Short mmCIF file of C-alpha atoms and ligand atoms in Angstrom, two decimals:
data_model
loop_
_atom_site.label_atom_id
_atom_site.label_comp_id
_atom_site.label_asym_id
_atom_site.label_seq_id
_atom_site.Cartn_x
_atom_site.Cartn_y
_atom_site.Cartn_z
CA MET A 1 16.72 -9.54 73.70
CA ASN A 2 16.14 -10.38 70.48
CA ALA A 3 18.85 -9.27 67.98
CA PRO A 4 17.38 -6.31 65.70
CA ALA A 5 15.61 -7.64 62.52
CA LYS A 6 17.62 -7.52 59.60
CA LYS A 7 16.43 -5.30 56.75
CA VAL A 8 15.75 -7.65 53.83
CA VAL A 9 14.47 -6.34 50.28
CA PRO A 10 11.17 -8.07 49.68
CA PRO A 11 11.83 -10.52 46.97
CA THR A 12 8.88 -8.83 44.83
CA LEU A 13 11.00 -5.39 44.78
CA LEU A 14 14.14 -7.40 44.06
CA PHE A 15 12.48 -8.91 41.17
CA CYS A 16 11.26 -5.86 39.75
CA PHE A 17 14.75 -4.30 40.20
CA VAL A 18 15.99 -7.23 38.10
CA PHE A 19 13.49 -7.09 35.39
CA LEU A 20 13.86 -3.21 34.94
CA PHE A 21 17.83 -3.58 34.53
CA PHE A 22 18.11 -6.73 32.85
CA VAL A 23 15.52 -7.80 30.61
CA PRO A 24 15.44 -6.19 27.08
CA PRO A 25 12.63 -4.18 26.47
CA ALA A 26 9.89 -6.33 24.90
CA ASN A 27 10.31 -4.42 21.41
CA ALA A 28 13.59 -5.36 21.26
CA GLN A 29 14.02 -7.11 18.16
CA GLY A 30 16.99 -9.05 17.01
CA ASP A 31 19.48 -7.23 15.11
CA GLY A 32 17.53 -3.97 14.90
CA LEU A 33 17.33 -4.45 11.28
CA ALA A 34 14.48 -5.29 8.64
CA LEU A 35 11.81 -4.33 11.53
CA THR A 36 9.41 -3.98 8.77
CA PRO A 37 9.50 -6.17 5.53
CA PRO A 38 12.50 -5.08 3.28
CA MET A 39 11.42 -3.19 -0.14
CA GLY A 40 13.59 -2.92 -3.20
CA TRP A 41 14.56 -4.33 -6.27
CA ASN A 42 16.47 -7.45 -7.46
CA SER A 43 18.05 -7.87 -10.58
CA TRP A 44 17.16 -11.49 -10.75
CA ASN A 45 13.44 -12.17 -12.28
CA ARG A 46 13.93 -9.79 -15.26
CA PHE A 47 17.48 -9.82 -16.38
CA ALA A 48 18.89 -13.33 -14.81
CA CYS A 49 22.68 -13.51 -15.51
CA ASN A 50 22.58 -10.31 -17.93
CA VAL A 51 23.74 -7.79 -14.82
CA SER A 52 26.15 -4.82 -15.42
CA GLU A 53 26.94 -1.79 -13.45
CA ASP A 54 25.15 0.30 -16.07
CA LEU A 55 21.87 -1.99 -15.53
CA VAL A 56 21.99 -1.47 -11.72
CA LYS A 57 22.86 2.15 -11.57
CA SER A 58 19.82 2.50 -14.43
CA ALA A 59 17.85 0.35 -11.68
CA ALA A 60 19.11 3.10 -9.08
CA ASP A 61 17.93 5.70 -11.09
CA ALA A 62 14.64 4.79 -12.15
CA MET A 63 13.78 3.79 -8.34
CA VAL A 64 14.20 7.56 -7.62
CA SER A 65 12.52 9.18 -10.79
CA SER A 66 9.46 6.55 -11.02
CA GLY A 67 8.46 7.78 -7.46
CA MET A 68 9.25 4.11 -6.06
CA LYS A 69 11.82 5.43 -3.61
CA ASP A 70 9.29 7.78 -2.34
CA ALA A 71 6.99 4.89 -1.96
CA GLY A 72 9.42 2.99 0.45
CA TYR A 73 11.63 1.09 -1.67
CA GLU A 74 15.26 1.30 -0.84
CA PHE A 75 17.52 -1.74 -1.38
CA ILE A 76 19.04 -2.21 -5.25
CA VAL A 77 20.17 -5.98 -4.99
CA ILE A 78 22.14 -7.60 -7.79
CA ASP A 79 21.68 -11.13 -8.02
CA ASP A 80 23.90 -13.94 -9.11
CA CYS A 81 26.42 -13.58 -12.05
CA TRP A 82 28.44 -10.36 -10.80
CA GLN A 83 31.34 -12.37 -9.50
CA ILE A 84 33.62 -14.38 -11.71
CA SER A 85 36.55 -15.86 -9.56
CA ARG A 86 38.66 -15.44 -6.73
CA ASP A 87 42.28 -14.16 -6.50
CA SER A 88 45.15 -15.94 -5.33
CA ASN A 89 44.37 -14.49 -1.73
CA GLY A 90 40.97 -15.95 -2.08
CA ASN A 91 39.36 -12.62 -2.17
CA ILE A 92 36.28 -12.57 -4.30
CA VAL A 93 36.62 -10.83 -7.68
CA ALA A 94 33.78 -9.21 -9.52
CA ASP A 95 33.62 -9.60 -13.26
CA GLU A 96 35.66 -6.73 -14.80
CA ARG A 97 33.88 -6.71 -18.26
CA LYS A 98 30.33 -6.08 -16.36
CA PHE A 99 31.54 -4.02 -13.62
CA PRO A 100 34.72 -1.94 -15.17
CA SER A 101 34.30 0.29 -11.93
CA GLY A 102 34.25 -1.87 -9.37
CA ILE A 103 31.82 -2.87 -6.76
CA LYS A 104 32.74 -0.21 -4.46
CA ALA A 105 32.21 2.53 -6.90
CA LEU A 106 28.51 1.19 -7.36
CA ALA A 107 27.76 0.76 -3.89
CA ASP A 108 29.06 4.52 -3.56
CA TYR A 109 26.54 5.58 -6.38
CA ILE A 110 23.53 3.80 -4.96
CA HIS A 111 24.30 5.49 -1.49
CA SER A 112 24.72 8.85 -3.33
CA LYS A 113 20.88 8.41 -4.21
CA GLY A 114 19.50 7.85 -0.73
CA LEU A 115 19.34 3.98 -1.50
CA LYS A 116 20.85 0.83 -0.23
CA PHE A 117 22.83 -1.66 -1.72
CA GLY A 118 22.54 -5.29 -1.67
CA ILE A 119 24.55 -8.26 -3.34
CA TYR A 120 24.36 -12.01 -3.66
CA SER A 121 26.30 -15.24 -2.91
CA ASP A 122 25.74 -18.71 -2.06
CA ALA A 123 26.69 -21.07 1.11
CA GLY A 124 27.74 -23.70 -1.29
CA THR A 125 31.27 -23.94 -3.36
CA GLN A 126 29.53 -22.56 -6.41
CA THR A 127 26.22 -20.15 -6.78
CA CYS A 128 23.28 -21.40 -9.01
CA ALA A 129 24.88 -19.76 -12.36
CA LYS A 130 28.16 -21.64 -11.31
CA ARG A 131 30.25 -18.61 -9.90
CA PRO A 132 32.38 -18.92 -6.80
CA GLY A 133 30.00 -19.57 -3.84
CA SER A 134 31.38 -18.27 -0.26
CA ARG A 135 31.68 -21.84 1.27
CA GLY A 136 35.21 -21.81 3.46
CA HIS A 137 35.36 -17.82 2.82
CA GLU A 138 32.54 -16.58 4.80
CA TYR A 139 34.61 -14.13 7.00
CA GLN A 140 36.71 -13.20 4.11
CA ASP A 141 33.54 -12.37 2.11
CA ALA A 142 31.33 -10.64 4.73
CA LEU A 143 34.45 -8.26 5.29
CA GLN A 144 34.81 -7.55 1.67
CA TYR A 145 31.00 -6.64 1.78
CA ALA A 146 31.21 -4.17 4.66
CA ALA A 147 34.33 -2.73 2.77
CA TRP A 148 32.52 -2.14 -0.20
CA GLY A 149 29.54 -0.94 1.70
CA VAL A 150 27.11 -3.36 1.25
CA ASP A 151 23.63 -3.21 3.16
CA TYR A 152 21.89 -6.74 2.24
CA LEU A 153 23.05 -10.02 1.37
CA LYS A 154 20.99 -12.59 -0.58
CA TYR A 155 22.19 -16.08 0.47
CA ASP A 156 21.36 -19.05 -1.89
CA TRP A 157 21.79 -22.69 -1.15
CA CYS A 158 23.07 -24.35 -4.89
CA ASN A 159 26.14 -26.83 -4.59
CA THR A 160 25.86 -27.07 -0.83
CA GLY A 161 26.20 -31.06 -1.04
CA ALA A 162 25.62 -32.69 2.39
CA GLU A 163 25.80 -28.90 4.39
CA ASN A 164 23.84 -28.55 7.28
CA ALA A 165 21.28 -25.60 6.36
CA GLN A 166 21.28 -24.13 9.82
CA ALA A 167 24.84 -24.47 10.49
CA ALA A 168 25.69 -22.89 7.00
CA TYR A 169 23.53 -19.86 7.56
CA THR A 170 24.54 -19.39 11.20
CA THR A 171 28.39 -19.14 9.86
CA MET A 172 27.37 -16.46 7.45
CA SER A 173 25.33 -14.65 9.94
CA ASP A 174 28.28 -14.81 12.76
CA ALA A 175 30.48 -13.34 9.65
CA LEU A 176 28.22 -10.68 8.82
CA LYS A 177 27.83 -9.72 12.53
CA SER A 178 31.42 -9.65 13.07
CA SER A 179 32.18 -7.34 9.99
CA GLY A 180 31.18 -4.47 11.94
CA ARG A 181 28.32 -3.21 9.13
CA PRO A 182 24.89 -3.77 9.89
CA ILE A 183 24.00 -5.90 6.64
CA VAL A 184 20.34 -7.37 6.54
CA PHE A 185 20.60 -11.17 5.69
CA SER A 186 18.44 -12.71 3.21
CA LEU A 187 18.41 -16.51 3.49
CA CYS A 188 17.52 -18.12 -0.13
CA GLU A 189 17.33 -21.68 1.21
CA TRP A 190 13.85 -22.64 -0.82
CA GLY A 191 12.25 -23.67 2.61
CA THR A 192 13.62 -27.27 2.18
CA ALA A 193 14.95 -27.14 5.61
CA LYS A 194 11.88 -25.24 7.13
CA PRO A 195 14.18 -22.15 8.03
CA TRP A 196 11.00 -20.66 10.14
CA LEU A 197 11.80 -22.89 12.83
CA TRP A 198 15.10 -21.75 13.31
CA ALA A 199 16.04 -18.70 11.16
CA LYS A 200 14.89 -15.88 13.70
CA ASP A 201 17.96 -15.00 15.12
CA VAL A 202 20.20 -16.18 12.14
CA GLY A 203 18.38 -13.75 9.47
CA ASN A 204 16.04 -11.24 8.50
CA LEU A 205 14.17 -13.26 6.07
CA TRP A 206 13.79 -16.43 4.61
CA ARG A 207 12.51 -18.07 1.48
CA THR A 208 9.96 -20.47 2.02
CA THR A 209 9.41 -22.25 -1.52
CA GLY A 210 11.29 -22.46 -4.68
CA ASP A 211 11.30 -19.95 -7.22
CA ILE A 212 8.64 -17.78 -8.44
CA THR A 213 7.88 -17.45 -12.29
CA ASP A 214 5.85 -15.22 -14.04
CA CYS A 215 2.65 -16.74 -14.43
CA TRP A 216 -0.48 -17.15 -12.16
CA ASP A 217 -0.58 -20.92 -11.30
CA CYS A 218 2.11 -22.89 -13.77
CA LYS A 219 4.22 -25.22 -12.13
CA LYS A 220 7.87 -25.72 -13.65
CA GLN A 221 10.65 -28.08 -12.33
CA TYR A 222 11.98 -25.65 -10.28
CA SER A 223 9.50 -22.72 -10.22
CA MET A 224 5.76 -21.85 -10.02
CA GLY A 225 3.11 -19.13 -10.20
CA TRP A 226 2.44 -16.89 -7.68
CA THR A 227 -1.05 -18.27 -6.55
CA LYS A 228 0.94 -22.01 -5.95
CA ILE A 229 3.63 -20.08 -3.60
CA LEU A 230 0.66 -18.16 -2.05
CA ASP A 231 -1.03 -21.68 -1.12
CA LEU A 232 2.22 -22.73 0.62
CA GLN A 233 2.29 -19.61 2.82
CA ASP A 234 -1.07 -20.55 4.72
CA GLY A 235 -0.14 -21.74 8.32
CA LEU A 236 3.53 -19.72 8.01
CA GLU A 237 2.06 -16.73 9.78
CA THR A 238 2.97 -17.49 13.17
CA TYR A 239 6.66 -17.07 12.36
CA ALA A 240 6.90 -13.84 10.92
CA GLY A 241 7.39 -10.60 12.68
CA PRO A 242 9.75 -7.42 13.32
CA GLY A 243 13.25 -8.29 12.16
CA HIS A 244 12.38 -11.90 10.95
CA TRP A 245 10.10 -12.20 7.69
CA ASN A 246 8.77 -15.27 5.60
CA ASP A 247 10.07 -14.37 1.99
CA PRO A 248 7.40 -16.00 -0.86
CA ASP A 249 9.85 -14.46 -3.20
CA MET A 250 10.59 -11.52 -5.40
CA LEU A 251 7.59 -9.92 -7.29
CA GLU A 252 6.96 -10.57 -11.12
CA VAL A 253 4.60 -7.57 -11.42
CA GLY A 254 5.59 -5.91 -14.72
CA ASN A 255 7.45 -8.74 -16.22
CA GLY A 256 4.82 -9.30 -18.90
CA GLY A 257 3.48 -13.07 -18.52
CA MET A 258 0.34 -11.63 -16.48
CA THR A 259 -2.20 -9.20 -16.99
CA THR A 260 -2.60 -5.89 -15.10
CA THR A 261 -5.58 -7.41 -13.26
CA GLU A 262 -3.43 -10.49 -11.95
CA TYR A 263 -0.57 -8.16 -11.05
CA ARG A 264 -2.42 -6.20 -8.80
CA ALA A 265 -3.90 -9.43 -7.04
CA HIS A 266 -0.06 -10.71 -6.83
CA PHE A 267 1.04 -7.36 -5.42
CA THR A 268 -2.15 -7.37 -2.70
CA LEU A 269 -1.44 -10.55 -1.40
CA TRP A 270 2.20 -10.16 -1.09
CA CYS A 271 1.25 -6.89 1.15
CA ILE A 272 -1.43 -9.30 2.93
CA LEU A 273 1.02 -11.62 3.83
CA ALA A 274 3.89 -8.75 5.12
CA ALA A 275 6.05 -10.35 2.42
CA PRO A 276 9.48 -8.57 1.58
CA LEU A 277 8.63 -6.40 -1.71
CA ILE A 278 11.23 -6.73 -3.83
CA ALA A 279 10.40 -5.65 -7.45
CA GLY A 280 11.80 -7.59 -10.10
CA ASN A 281 10.75 -6.06 -13.43
CA ASP A 282 12.52 -3.36 -15.51
CA LEU A 283 12.22 -0.23 -13.71
CA LYS A 284 13.54 1.72 -16.34
CA ASN A 285 10.97 0.90 -18.81
CA MET A 286 7.71 0.36 -16.81
CA SER A 287 4.21 1.27 -17.80
CA PRO A 288 2.40 3.69 -15.75
CA GLU A 289 -0.24 0.84 -14.66
CA ILE A 290 2.68 -1.26 -13.51
CA LYS A 291 4.15 1.87 -11.67
CA GLU A 292 0.66 2.51 -10.31
CA ILE A 293 0.78 -1.13 -8.70
CA LEU A 294 4.06 -0.95 -6.89
CA ALA A 295 4.06 2.34 -5.65
CA ASN A 296 0.49 2.47 -4.35
CA LYS A 297 1.21 3.99 -0.97
CA GLU A 298 -2.24 2.99 1.01
CA VAL A 299 -1.55 -0.76 -0.32
CA ILE A 300 2.12 -0.70 0.82
CA ALA A 301 1.35 0.84 4.10
CA VAL A 302 -0.60 -2.65 4.60
CA ASP A 303 2.75 -4.28 4.35
CA GLN A 304 4.80 -2.15 6.06
CA ASP A 305 2.21 -1.77 9.26
CA ALA A 306 4.35 -1.35 12.28
CA LEU A 307 2.62 -4.36 14.18
CA GLY A 308 4.37 -6.82 11.65
CA MET A 309 1.40 -9.65 11.94
CA GLN A 310 1.55 -11.70 8.59
CA GLY A 311 -1.97 -12.11 7.11
CA ARG A 312 -3.70 -15.15 6.40
CA ARG A 313 -6.44 -16.77 4.43
CA VAL A 314 -9.67 -16.51 6.54
CA ARG A 315 -12.32 -18.27 4.21
CA LYS A 316 -12.33 -20.30 1.31
CA LYS A 317 -15.32 -21.37 -1.14
CA GLY A 318 -14.30 -22.83 -4.26
CA ASP A 319 -12.27 -20.15 -5.84
CA ALA A 320 -13.45 -17.30 -3.83
CA GLU A 321 -11.07 -16.55 -0.92
CA VAL A 322 -10.57 -13.99 1.98
CA TRP A 323 -7.59 -13.17 3.05
CA ALA A 324 -7.00 -10.71 6.49
CA LYS A 325 -4.26 -8.95 8.03
CA GLN A 326 -4.51 -7.12 11.61
CA LEU A 327 -3.00 -3.88 11.67
CA LYS A 328 -1.46 -2.09 14.49
CA ASP A 329 -4.69 0.52 14.71
CA GLY A 330 -6.85 -2.48 15.25
CA SER A 331 -8.04 -2.16 11.40
CA ARG A 332 -7.97 -4.94 9.20
CA ALA A 333 -6.69 -5.30 5.61
CA VAL A 334 -8.82 -7.60 3.83
CA ALA A 335 -8.29 -8.94 0.11
CA LEU A 336 -11.16 -10.85 -1.82
CA LEU A 337 -9.44 -12.94 -4.37
CA ASN A 338 -11.24 -14.65 -7.16
CA ARG A 339 -9.11 -17.38 -8.61
CA GLY A 340 -11.84 -18.31 -10.96
CA ALA A 341 -12.37 -17.89 -14.76
CA ALA A 342 -15.63 -15.46 -14.19
CA ASP A 343 -16.27 -12.45 -12.25
CA ALA A 344 -18.05 -13.27 -9.00
CA ASP A 345 -19.42 -11.72 -5.75
CA ILE A 346 -17.16 -12.19 -2.62
CA SER A 347 -18.17 -11.23 0.92
CA VAL A 348 -16.08 -10.82 4.18
CA ALA A 349 -17.96 -11.72 7.16
CA TRP A 350 -16.83 -9.69 10.39
CA GLU A 351 -16.69 -12.92 12.23
CA ASP A 352 -13.77 -14.07 9.91
CA LEU A 353 -12.10 -10.87 11.16
CA GLY A 354 -12.35 -11.40 14.97
CA TYR A 355 -14.66 -8.18 15.22
CA PRO A 356 -18.58 -8.87 16.76
CA SER A 357 -20.95 -8.62 13.95
CA HIS A 358 -23.01 -5.68 15.45
CA VAL A 359 -19.65 -3.16 15.10
CA SER A 360 -19.88 -0.59 12.48
CA ALA A 361 -16.72 -0.15 10.50
CA ASN A 362 -15.75 2.24 7.41
CA ILE A 363 -14.94 0.52 4.42
CA ARG A 364 -12.04 2.28 2.30
CA ASP A 365 -11.32 0.46 -0.98
CA LEU A 366 -7.09 0.88 -1.37
CA TRP A 367 -7.04 0.58 -4.99
CA ALA A 368 -9.83 2.76 -5.97
CA LYS A 369 -8.35 5.27 -3.22
CA LYS A 370 -12.23 5.55 -2.01
CA ASP A 371 -14.29 5.45 1.02
CA LEU A 372 -17.31 3.06 0.76
CA GLY A 373 -18.95 4.27 3.99
CA LYS A 374 -19.96 1.96 6.80
CA SER A 375 -21.14 -1.47 7.32
CA SER A 376 -21.48 -4.02 9.79
CA ALA A 377 -21.62 -7.95 9.98
CA THR A 378 -20.57 -8.23 6.37
CA PHE A 379 -19.22 -6.83 3.14
CA SER A 380 -19.31 -7.70 -0.25
CA ALA A 381 -17.84 -6.76 -3.66
CA ARG A 382 -17.85 -7.94 -7.22
CA VAL A 383 -14.34 -9.00 -7.93
CA PRO A 384 -13.03 -9.84 -11.58
CA SER A 385 -11.81 -12.94 -12.64
CA HIS A 386 -8.11 -13.65 -11.51
CA GLY A 387 -8.78 -10.30 -9.42
CA VAL A 388 -8.74 -8.66 -5.97
CA VAL A 389 -10.84 -6.21 -4.40
CA MET A 390 -8.75 -4.91 -1.37
CA PHE A 391 -10.16 -2.73 1.62
CA ARG A 392 -9.15 -1.58 4.98
CA ILE A 393 -11.85 -1.87 7.45
CA THR A 394 -11.88 0.44 10.36
CA PRO A 395 -14.24 -0.21 13.24
C1 LIG B 1 18.19 -19.38 -6.96
C2 LIG B 1 17.45 -18.68 -6.43
C3 LIG B 1 16.92 -17.45 -7.20
C4 LIG B 1 18.10 -16.64 -7.97
C5 LIG B 1 18.91 -17.97 -8.76
C6 LIG B 1 20.35 -17.08 -9.10
O1 LIG B 1 17.41 -19.97 -8.29
O2 LIG B 1 16.11 -18.96 -5.85
O3 LIG B 1 16.17 -16.32 -6.75
O4 LIG B 1 18.97 -15.84 -7.24
O5 LIG B 1 19.16 -18.82 -7.93
O6 LIG B 1 21.02 -18.35 -9.87
#
C-alpha cells in the first residue's frame, strides 16, 4: 500500500504568507520623515553670518503671524555662524554673545510656537564660514542636537579635503539615527558627488548644485541665479520621491534682487520641481506681494502633492518653456515660463502632459485663483516677460 500523501503547503500559498508578513508595505518610505518636501525658513540667504537668538525668534514669530505656518511652513533653521568653538570635552559651543540663552532655550521657544527647529553643521573640519565642523565629532554632535531638541540638520561640505562624500554623509546619517530623535537630514554637498545616485537612504534631501543667488540668470564664482539652477534640475526628476528630494537650494523670494514677477516665476518652478520650500528672506519685514507669493496655498499644494513626483520640462522653444508635474488625483500642474525680454503667447499641448488630445479638462489659473473653463488638445496664455502662468489641468 502507498503511504498516505504528506500535506504540503502549495508554494504559491507559502509565497503569499511570506510576502504578507515579511515584505514592508509598498508605501513605507525610508525613515518616515519628509514624506513631502520640507518647508521652512533658513537664515543664510538674507542674513549670512549675522545670526542671533533675537533674529531667529523674530523669524519664528513672523512665520506664525504672517500666515506662513498656516500655509505649511514648519522648520526654522539657523545656518552657519551660530557655533564658535569646542569645549575641553569636544562639545560644540554656541556663540554666547549671539545666543545668550543657549540653543536649548531657542529650540524650546520655536517648539512653543508649534514650529520645528533646524541647525547647521559641516562634514569637514570647519564650516564654510570657518566655524568648527563635525568631522570626528559626528556622534557627539548628533547626541547634542537631540538633547537640544533639533528636528532638522543641514550638513555642508566645506573643508572636507579628500573625504568621500557618501561615507561622510553616511556617518552623520547613522549618528542622527542612533541619537534617538527623528531629525530630517539635509545634505549640502552641492551635487559634486551626484548624491541623487546614492543618498536616498542616507538623507531626506540633497543639494543638486552650487549656491543660489538673488538674480534671474547671473553667474558668480560659487553661485548662480535661479534659472541657471533650474536648467541643472532637468533629468534629475526620477531620483526624487517621498522622503528623498532633490534640493535646488533655498528660495530667494523677497530678497530684493528681482521683480515680483520674477519671484513668482522662481517660486512656481520650485513647486513644479517638488523642491523643499525654504524661504530665505526677512519674514518680519516682507511686503504683501511677497507674502502673497510665499503663502499661496494652491501653488504650495502642487509642491506638497502626496504623489511626490518631481515635475520636468516637457517643451522648450527658444525662450518659451512648458514645465509639468503629475499630481496624485491625475491632474497636472503646468507652468508656462517666458524667459524672454518681451511678453509672449505660450501654449501647452495635451500630448506633452500624457493626455489624449480629445480629453476635455478644467483649467484653473493658480495665481489668479480663477477657473478658466474647459479645454481640450491645447491651452494658451499670454505670459509676461520673465514671468509664468500656472495652471492646474484636471480632466
Ligand atoms: C555653503 C552652503 C550655503 C550656506 C553657506 C554657509 O555655501 O551651500 O547654503 O550654508 O555655506 O557658510
